[in-house]
GROMACS .gro file of N, CA and C in nm:
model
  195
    1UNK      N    1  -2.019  -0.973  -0.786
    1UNK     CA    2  -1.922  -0.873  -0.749
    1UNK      C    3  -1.798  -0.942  -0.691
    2UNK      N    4  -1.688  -0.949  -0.730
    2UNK     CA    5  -1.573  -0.993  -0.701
    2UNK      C    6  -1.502  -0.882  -0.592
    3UNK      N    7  -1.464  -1.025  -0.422
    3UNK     CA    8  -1.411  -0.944  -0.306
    3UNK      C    9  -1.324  -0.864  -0.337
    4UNK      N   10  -1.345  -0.739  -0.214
    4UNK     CA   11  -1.223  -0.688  -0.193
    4UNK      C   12  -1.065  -0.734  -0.181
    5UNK      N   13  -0.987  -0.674  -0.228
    5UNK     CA   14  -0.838  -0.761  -0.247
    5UNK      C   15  -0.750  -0.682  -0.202
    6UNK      N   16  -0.619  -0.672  -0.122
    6UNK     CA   17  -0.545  -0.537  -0.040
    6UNK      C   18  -0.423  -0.552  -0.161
    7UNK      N   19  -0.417  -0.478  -0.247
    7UNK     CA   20  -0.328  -0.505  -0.362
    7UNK      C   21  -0.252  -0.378  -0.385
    8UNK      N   22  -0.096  -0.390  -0.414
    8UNK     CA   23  -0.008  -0.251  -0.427
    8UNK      C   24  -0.069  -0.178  -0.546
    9UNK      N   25  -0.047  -0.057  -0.540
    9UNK     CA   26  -0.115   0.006  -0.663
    9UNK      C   27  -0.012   0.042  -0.811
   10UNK      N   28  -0.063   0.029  -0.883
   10UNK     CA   29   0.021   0.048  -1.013
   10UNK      C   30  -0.012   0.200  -1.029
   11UNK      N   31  -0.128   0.332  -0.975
   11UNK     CA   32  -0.144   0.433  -1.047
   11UNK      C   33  -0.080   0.555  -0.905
   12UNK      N   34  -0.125   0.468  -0.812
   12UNK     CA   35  -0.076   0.542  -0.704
   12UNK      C   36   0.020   0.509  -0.613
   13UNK      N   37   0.125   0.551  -0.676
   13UNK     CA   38   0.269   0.419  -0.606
   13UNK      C   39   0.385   0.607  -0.598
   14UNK      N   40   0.441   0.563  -0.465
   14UNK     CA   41   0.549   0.666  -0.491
   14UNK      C   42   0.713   0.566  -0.439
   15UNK      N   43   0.711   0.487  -0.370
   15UNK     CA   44   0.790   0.399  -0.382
   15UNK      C   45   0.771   0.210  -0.461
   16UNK      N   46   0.669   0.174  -0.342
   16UNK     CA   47   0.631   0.060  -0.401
   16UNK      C   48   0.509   0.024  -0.448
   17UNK      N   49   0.435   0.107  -0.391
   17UNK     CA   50   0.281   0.111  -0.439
   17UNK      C   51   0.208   0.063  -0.283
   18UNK      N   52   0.258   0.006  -0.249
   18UNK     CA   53   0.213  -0.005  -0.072
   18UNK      C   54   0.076   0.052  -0.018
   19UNK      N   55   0.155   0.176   0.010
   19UNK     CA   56   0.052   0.291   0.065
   19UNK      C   57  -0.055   0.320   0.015
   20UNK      N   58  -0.041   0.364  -0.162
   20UNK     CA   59  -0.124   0.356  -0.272
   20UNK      C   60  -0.267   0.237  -0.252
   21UNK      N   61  -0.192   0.103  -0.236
   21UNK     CA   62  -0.296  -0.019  -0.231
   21UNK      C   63  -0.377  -0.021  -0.116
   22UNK      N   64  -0.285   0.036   0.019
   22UNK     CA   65  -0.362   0.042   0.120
   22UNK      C   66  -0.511   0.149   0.122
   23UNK      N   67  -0.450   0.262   0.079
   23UNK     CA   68  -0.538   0.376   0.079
   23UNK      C   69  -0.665   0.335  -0.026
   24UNK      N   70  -0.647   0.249  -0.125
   24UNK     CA   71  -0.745   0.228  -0.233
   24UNK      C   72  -0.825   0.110  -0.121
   25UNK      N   73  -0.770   0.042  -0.071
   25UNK     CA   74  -0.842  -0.076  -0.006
   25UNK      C   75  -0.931  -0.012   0.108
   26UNK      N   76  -0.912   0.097   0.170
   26UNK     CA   77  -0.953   0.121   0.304
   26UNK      C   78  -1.069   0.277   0.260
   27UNK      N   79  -1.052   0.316   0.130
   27UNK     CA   80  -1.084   0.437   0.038
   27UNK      C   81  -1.053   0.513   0.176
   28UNK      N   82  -0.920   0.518   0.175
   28UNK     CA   83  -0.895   0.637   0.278
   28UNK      C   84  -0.751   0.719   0.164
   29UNK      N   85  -0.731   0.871   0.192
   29UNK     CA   86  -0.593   0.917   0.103
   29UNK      C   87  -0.478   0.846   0.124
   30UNK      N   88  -0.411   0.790   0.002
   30UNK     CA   89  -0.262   0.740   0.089
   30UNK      C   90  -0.215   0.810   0.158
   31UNK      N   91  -0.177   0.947   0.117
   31UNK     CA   92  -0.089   1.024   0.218
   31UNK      C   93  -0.123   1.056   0.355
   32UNK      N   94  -0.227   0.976   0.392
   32UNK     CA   95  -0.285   0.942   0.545
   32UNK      C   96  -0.158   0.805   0.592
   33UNK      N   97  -0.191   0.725   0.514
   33UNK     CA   98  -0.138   0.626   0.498
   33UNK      C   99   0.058   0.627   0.503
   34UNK      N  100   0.100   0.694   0.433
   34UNK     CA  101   0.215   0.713   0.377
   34UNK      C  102   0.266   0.836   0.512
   35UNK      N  103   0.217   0.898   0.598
   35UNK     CA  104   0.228   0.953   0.727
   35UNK      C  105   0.218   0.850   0.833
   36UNK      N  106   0.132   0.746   0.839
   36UNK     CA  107   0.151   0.677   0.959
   36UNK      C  108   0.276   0.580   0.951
   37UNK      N  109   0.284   0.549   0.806
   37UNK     CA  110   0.423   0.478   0.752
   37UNK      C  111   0.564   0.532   0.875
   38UNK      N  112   0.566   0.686   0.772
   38UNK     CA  113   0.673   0.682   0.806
   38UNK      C  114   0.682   0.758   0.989
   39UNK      N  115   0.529   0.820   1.023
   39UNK     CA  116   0.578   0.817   1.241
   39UNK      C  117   0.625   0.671   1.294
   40UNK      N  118   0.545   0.574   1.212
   40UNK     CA  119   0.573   0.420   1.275
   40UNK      C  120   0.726   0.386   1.214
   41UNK      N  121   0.773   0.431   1.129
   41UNK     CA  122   0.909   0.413   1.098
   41UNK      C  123   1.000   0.486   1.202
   42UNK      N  124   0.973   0.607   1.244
   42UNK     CA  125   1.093   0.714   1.326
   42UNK      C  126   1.070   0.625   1.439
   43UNK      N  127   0.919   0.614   1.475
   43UNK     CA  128   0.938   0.545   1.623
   43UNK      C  129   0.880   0.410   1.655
   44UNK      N  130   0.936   0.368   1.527
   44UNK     CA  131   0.909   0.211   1.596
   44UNK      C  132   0.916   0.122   1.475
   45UNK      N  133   0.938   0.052   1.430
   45UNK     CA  134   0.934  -0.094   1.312
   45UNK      C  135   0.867  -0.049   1.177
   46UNK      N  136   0.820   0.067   1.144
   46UNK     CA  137   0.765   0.073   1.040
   46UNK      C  138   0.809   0.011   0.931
   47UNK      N  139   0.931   0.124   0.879
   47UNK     CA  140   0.993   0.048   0.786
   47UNK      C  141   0.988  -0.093   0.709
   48UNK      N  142   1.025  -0.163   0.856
   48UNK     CA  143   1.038  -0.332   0.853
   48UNK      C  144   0.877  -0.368   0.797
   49UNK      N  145   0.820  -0.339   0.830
   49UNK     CA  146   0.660  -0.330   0.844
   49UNK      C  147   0.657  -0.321   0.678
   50UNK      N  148   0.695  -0.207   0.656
   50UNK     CA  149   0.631  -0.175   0.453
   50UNK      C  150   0.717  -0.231   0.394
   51UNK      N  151   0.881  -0.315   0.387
   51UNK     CA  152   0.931  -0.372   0.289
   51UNK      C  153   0.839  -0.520   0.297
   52UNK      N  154   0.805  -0.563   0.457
   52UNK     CA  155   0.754  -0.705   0.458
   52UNK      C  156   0.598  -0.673   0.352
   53UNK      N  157   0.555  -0.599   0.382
   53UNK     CA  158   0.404  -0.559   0.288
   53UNK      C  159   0.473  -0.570   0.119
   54UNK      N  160   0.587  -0.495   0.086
   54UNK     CA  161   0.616  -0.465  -0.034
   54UNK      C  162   0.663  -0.636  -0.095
   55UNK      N  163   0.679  -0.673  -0.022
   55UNK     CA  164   0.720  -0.848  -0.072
   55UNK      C  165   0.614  -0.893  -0.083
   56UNK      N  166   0.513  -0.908   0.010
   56UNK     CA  167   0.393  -0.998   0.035
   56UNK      C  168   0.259  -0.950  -0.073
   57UNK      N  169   0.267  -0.871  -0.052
   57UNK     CA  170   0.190  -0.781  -0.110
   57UNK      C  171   0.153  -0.811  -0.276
   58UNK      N  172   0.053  -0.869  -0.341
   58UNK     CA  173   0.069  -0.898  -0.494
   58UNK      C  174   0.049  -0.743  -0.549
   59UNK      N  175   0.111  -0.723  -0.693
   59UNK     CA  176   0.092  -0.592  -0.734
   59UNK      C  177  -0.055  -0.599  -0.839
   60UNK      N  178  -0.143  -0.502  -0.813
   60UNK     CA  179  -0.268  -0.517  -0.889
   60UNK      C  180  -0.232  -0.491  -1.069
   61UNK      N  181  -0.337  -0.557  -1.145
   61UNK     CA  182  -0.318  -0.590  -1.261
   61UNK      C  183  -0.304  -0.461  -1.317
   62UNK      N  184  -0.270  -0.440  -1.433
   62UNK     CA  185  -0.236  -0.277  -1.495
   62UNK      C  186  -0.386  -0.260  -1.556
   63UNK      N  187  -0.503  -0.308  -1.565
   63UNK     CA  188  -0.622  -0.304  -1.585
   63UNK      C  189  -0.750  -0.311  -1.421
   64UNK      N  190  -0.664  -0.297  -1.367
   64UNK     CA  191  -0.707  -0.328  -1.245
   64UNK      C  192  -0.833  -0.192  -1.159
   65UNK      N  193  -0.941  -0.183  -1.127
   65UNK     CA  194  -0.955  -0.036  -1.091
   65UNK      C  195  -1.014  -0.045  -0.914
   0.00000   0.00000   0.00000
Protein backbone atom coordinates (compact mmCIF):
# COMPACT_ATOMS: atom_id res chain seq x y z
CA UNK A 1 0.00 0.00 0.00
CA UNK A 2 1.66 3.17 -1.02
CA UNK A 3 1.77 6.26 1.97
CA UNK A 4 -0.42 8.80 2.36
CA UNK A 5 0.71 11.97 0.29
CA UNK A 6 -0.93 15.78 1.12
CA UNK A 7 -1.32 16.54 -2.68
CA UNK A 8 -3.52 19.57 -4.45
CA UNK A 9 -6.43 18.07 -6.06
CA UNK A 10 -7.04 17.99 -9.78
CA UNK A 11 -11.07 16.95 -9.25
CA UNK A 12 -11.71 19.07 -6.34
CA UNK A 13 -9.98 22.40 -6.88
CA UNK A 14 -11.97 25.77 -6.84
CA UNK A 15 -8.94 27.98 -6.94
CA UNK A 16 -5.79 25.95 -6.63
CA UNK A 17 -6.76 22.69 -5.55
CA UNK A 18 -5.32 23.34 -1.97
CA UNK A 19 -8.29 22.86 0.07
CA UNK A 20 -9.49 20.04 -2.28
CA UNK A 21 -5.95 18.08 -1.39
CA UNK A 22 -6.27 18.94 2.12
CA UNK A 23 -9.82 17.68 2.60
CA UNK A 24 -8.93 14.37 0.51
CA UNK A 25 -5.81 13.91 2.83
CA UNK A 26 -7.57 14.41 6.21
CA UNK A 27 -11.12 12.66 4.45
CA UNK A 28 -12.62 15.61 5.97
CA UNK A 29 -15.20 18.09 3.29
CA UNK A 30 -13.08 20.77 1.75
CA UNK A 31 -15.54 23.28 2.38
CA UNK A 32 -14.63 22.65 6.11
CA UNK A 33 -11.39 23.33 4.95
CA UNK A 34 -11.94 26.19 2.46
CA UNK A 35 -13.93 28.04 5.73
CA UNK A 36 -11.07 27.83 8.03
CA UNK A 37 -8.99 29.19 4.95
CA UNK A 38 -10.65 31.98 4.53
CA UNK A 39 -11.64 33.02 8.96
CA UNK A 40 -7.70 32.51 9.11
CA UNK A 41 -7.40 34.86 6.14
CA UNK A 42 -9.93 37.87 7.62
CA UNK A 43 -8.14 37.38 10.88
CA UNK A 44 -4.90 36.50 10.59
CA UNK A 45 -2.15 35.16 7.76
CA UNK A 46 -4.28 32.81 6.02
CA UNK A 47 -4.02 33.85 2.78
CA UNK A 48 -0.15 33.95 3.03
CA UNK A 49 -0.63 30.48 4.46
CA UNK A 50 -2.60 28.93 1.07
CA UNK A 51 -0.46 30.72 -1.72
CA UNK A 52 2.79 29.27 0.38
CA UNK A 53 0.75 25.65 0.30
CA UNK A 54 -0.25 26.45 -3.45
CA UNK A 55 3.62 26.67 -4.40
CA UNK A 56 4.82 23.89 -2.18
CA UNK A 57 2.28 21.81 -2.58
CA UNK A 58 2.90 19.04 -5.67
CA UNK A 59 -0.35 18.77 -7.82
CA UNK A 60 -1.68 15.00 -7.75
CA UNK A 61 -1.40 12.99 -10.99
CA UNK A 62 -4.63 13.29 -13.31
CA UNK A 63 -4.92 9.40 -12.60
CA UNK A 64 -4.43 9.91 -9.16
CA UNK A 65 -7.45 8.71 -6.62
Amino acid sequence: MEPKRLLRSNTNRVIGGVCGGIGEYFTIDPVIARIIFVLTAIFGAGFLVYIILWIMMPEAPRNFQ
